[in-house]
Each structure stands twice: as C-alpha cells, then as structure tokens.
C-alpha cells in the first residue's frame, strides 16, 4: 500500500526525504508516477487536478499539503465519504503568526507614513495606532496570532462560526456577531477558510462596518475578497491600507491594479508555508490513526467546508 504525493509547483524531494524518516515503511510515489493505482491508500496533495483523487479506488484519506482544503473539497468528483484532512504543522502556524505580526505592527507603528515622510525628507513624529486588532477565524492559525498580538499589548477581538471563549480575547460569533466585532477592528485580519459561507465576505458592506481609516490584512483566500470593493473603500478613505497575500488569480496578473496601488502591499501567497521537515511526523501519525480506524487530527467537517 502506498502514499501518492501530488505537488505541482515545487520539488517533492523534501517531502519524500521527510516521509522516509517519519514513516520508513511507507511506499511513496510522486505524481504522475503512481505505482499500481489500487495500492494507493493515501494522497498528500496541493491543488490536484479535478477528478484525480476520485480515480484511486482504495483511498482511505486525502491529506492537504496546506491548512486550507478548499482546493480539495471544491472538486465535485471527490467521493462524499472520503476523509479529507487539513495540514497542522508547527512551522506553518509560527510562520503565519510572524507574517501577521509584521503586517500588524507596520500599520500600528505607521511605517507607510514614515516611509513617505522619508521620501520627502520630513522629520516628524507619527501617532501610534489604537491597538485594536480583530481576527476573522480563531482556528489553528488565528489562535496563535491572537496570543502573540496580546503579548504585544494589542486589544484582540475574534470572530468565529461557533461561539468560543479564548482567554484575553473578546470573541464574537456567527452573522449576528459580525457587526459588533467589525466596529472594534482598526486592523482587521482575515484568516478564514474559503467556504460557501465566507466566499466574497470581504466586501463593501463589511468594510462600511469597520471604523473609518481601518486597515485590512488578508491571508485567507483570494475569493474572500471583492477586489473592486477594496479599491473603492481605499479610494473613499473608509480603508487606509491593505496587505494582501492571496488573490483570485495567482500569480497576480502583471496588469492587475493592485500592483501599483500606493495603499496596497502585495505579498505572493507567502504568509506561511508547510515545512515537510516539521509536518511529516503529523502525516505519519495520521496515517497510523486512519489505519487503526481512529479519526485523523485535522479531519475536515465536509458539511462546514473546513
Ligand atoms: P481552522 O480550520 O483551524 O480555523 C478556521 C477558523 O475560521 C475557525 O475559528 C472557524 O470558526 C472560523 N470560521 C470558519 N467559517 C466561518 C464562518 N462562516 N464565520 C465565522 N468564522 C468562521 O483554519 P486555520 O486557522 O488553520 O487556517 C485558516 C485559513 O488560513 C486556511 O483555510 C487558509 O485559507 C488560510 N491560510 C493561508 C495561508 C497563506 O499563506 N496565505 C497559509 C495557511 C492557511 P470555528 O472556530 O467556530 O470553527
Ligand atoms: C495553506 C496555504 O492553506 O498555504 O496552507 O495557503
């Protein structure tokens, strides 16, 4: 029995090496080489082509190479009863906290204004932000960033689907909790999974509920954001700035208006990344759990979509 690694854009070598250490008895094939299709028990994938997963008759689970699973579950051919497992990797979690801290402090300490002043040779103080940061999504990644933001002295607000109590974080949940949550967010961080309920959630109606002059940091998925609504909110001053890591079309087309926008900082979907070195052990443990009929850690609730 084997695991098939499906990774289009980067070298699979690091994963093969890490799995050889974490699961020495596991046969690993790298797509498009599969070995006998009936032997493939697990797939570990990032954006496999539609229909690929469904073509293996004896699959026990499909593992996402990333925290997001939208690229897997949006495939209509995916068998309804196939367990889908998201990635939980300590390096991914820490990397995201670092990225969000960097972006949050940049706004809080007014680095864009200071850079502009330097360009004009202006020596002048700038006010520090209010220190209120709101996180949409308090999951594996959002919770860790919430801890870091608290430790840095921010007032931290969180919005989730189901009510949650998180020490030191003022939490809101569900559609009714969204407006009171947004009204407190001078810096809004989006770390939601992409689901039917969160598609296009970052839109004009949402921006209008933020304090005027708020900043957006978006590291969820491109399809969360209505790009024209962001441009309009920046133009009318409702938003002061946006840091965007994920886009509807990736790589971002060279002619896209975001590239040259003075209030938008673009990063090329690098907010964080899974590290095979630290993630392979978790994959190996989940394989053992599935083989023992135990639920894998990070099992996706297919009805919720994450
Ligand atoms: P989790 O599944 O651990 O957490 C998701 C959070 O979002 C939960 O708190 C959940 O609420 C909340 N949520 C889901 N749906 C809704 C909704 N309809 N309304 C309100 N809250 C909702 O995910 P992770 O923290 O691991 O990752 C989050 C996302 O970050 C990924 O899905 C991916 O899209 C993105 N990501 C981006 C990366 C990048 O480099 N840009 C890297 C890694 C991830 P509840 O607690 O109630 O379940
Ligand atoms: C992920 C990502 O979901 O890198 O892990 O976007």
PDB file of N, CA and C and ligand atoms in Angstrom, residues 46 66-68 92 221 269 272, ligand 2:
ATOM      1  N   UNK A  46      -1.504  19.214  -3.051  1.00  0.00           N
ATOM      2  CA  UNK A  46      -1.797  20.649  -3.147  1.00  0.00           C
ATOM      3  C   UNK A  46      -2.370  20.887  -4.544  1.00  0.00           C
ATOM      4  N   UNK A  66      -1.619  21.896   2.668  1.00  0.00           N
ATOM      5  CA  UNK A  66      -1.764  23.178   3.343  1.00  0.00           C
ATOM      6  C   UNK A  66      -2.874  23.130   4.374  1.00  0.00           C
ATOM      7  N   UNK A  67      -3.010  24.234   5.119  1.00  0.00           N
ATOM      8  CA  UNK A  67      -4.090  24.329   6.115  1.00  0.00           C
ATOM      9  C   UNK A  67      -5.444  24.400   5.412  1.00  0.00           C
ATOM     10  N   UNK A  68      -5.476  25.075   4.279  1.00  0.00           N
ATOM     11  CA  UNK A  68      -6.723  25.189   3.530  1.00  0.00           C
ATOM     12  C   UNK A  68      -7.013  23.894   2.782  1.00  0.00           C
ATOM     13  N   UNK A  92       4.103  26.045  10.046  1.00  0.00           N
ATOM     14  CA  UNK A  92       3.068  26.815   9.333  1.00  0.00           C
ATOM     15  C   UNK A  92       2.395  27.801  10.306  1.00  0.00           C
ATOM     16  N   UNK A 221      -8.042  33.472   1.622  1.00  0.00           N
ATOM     17  CA  UNK A 221      -8.059  33.030   0.228  1.00  0.00           C
ATOM     18  C   UNK A 221      -8.529  34.179  -0.651  1.00  0.00           C
ATOM     19  N   UNK A 269       1.444  35.130  -1.823  1.00  0.00           N
ATOM     20  CA  UNK A 269       0.985  33.907  -1.122  1.00  0.00           C
ATOM     21  C   UNK A 269       2.152  33.245  -0.383  1.00  0.00           C
ATOM     22  N   UNK A 272       2.603  32.081   4.967  1.00  0.00           N
ATOM     23  CA  UNK A 272       3.227  30.963   5.652  1.00  0.00           C
ATOM     24  C   UNK A 272       3.209  29.749   4.730  1.00  0.00           C
TER      25      UNK A 272
HETATM   26  C1  LIG B   2      -2.381  26.872   3.117  1.00  0.00           C
HETATM   27  C2  LIG B   2      -1.743  27.864   2.252  1.00  0.00           C
HETATM   28  O1  LIG B   2      -3.597  26.710   3.075  1.00  0.00           O
HETATM   29  O2  LIG B   2      -0.509  27.851   2.130  1.00  0.00           O
HETATM   30  O3  LIG B   2      -1.651  26.224   3.896  1.00  0.00           O
HETATM   31  O4  LIG B   2      -2.437  28.701   1.688  1.00  0.00           O
END
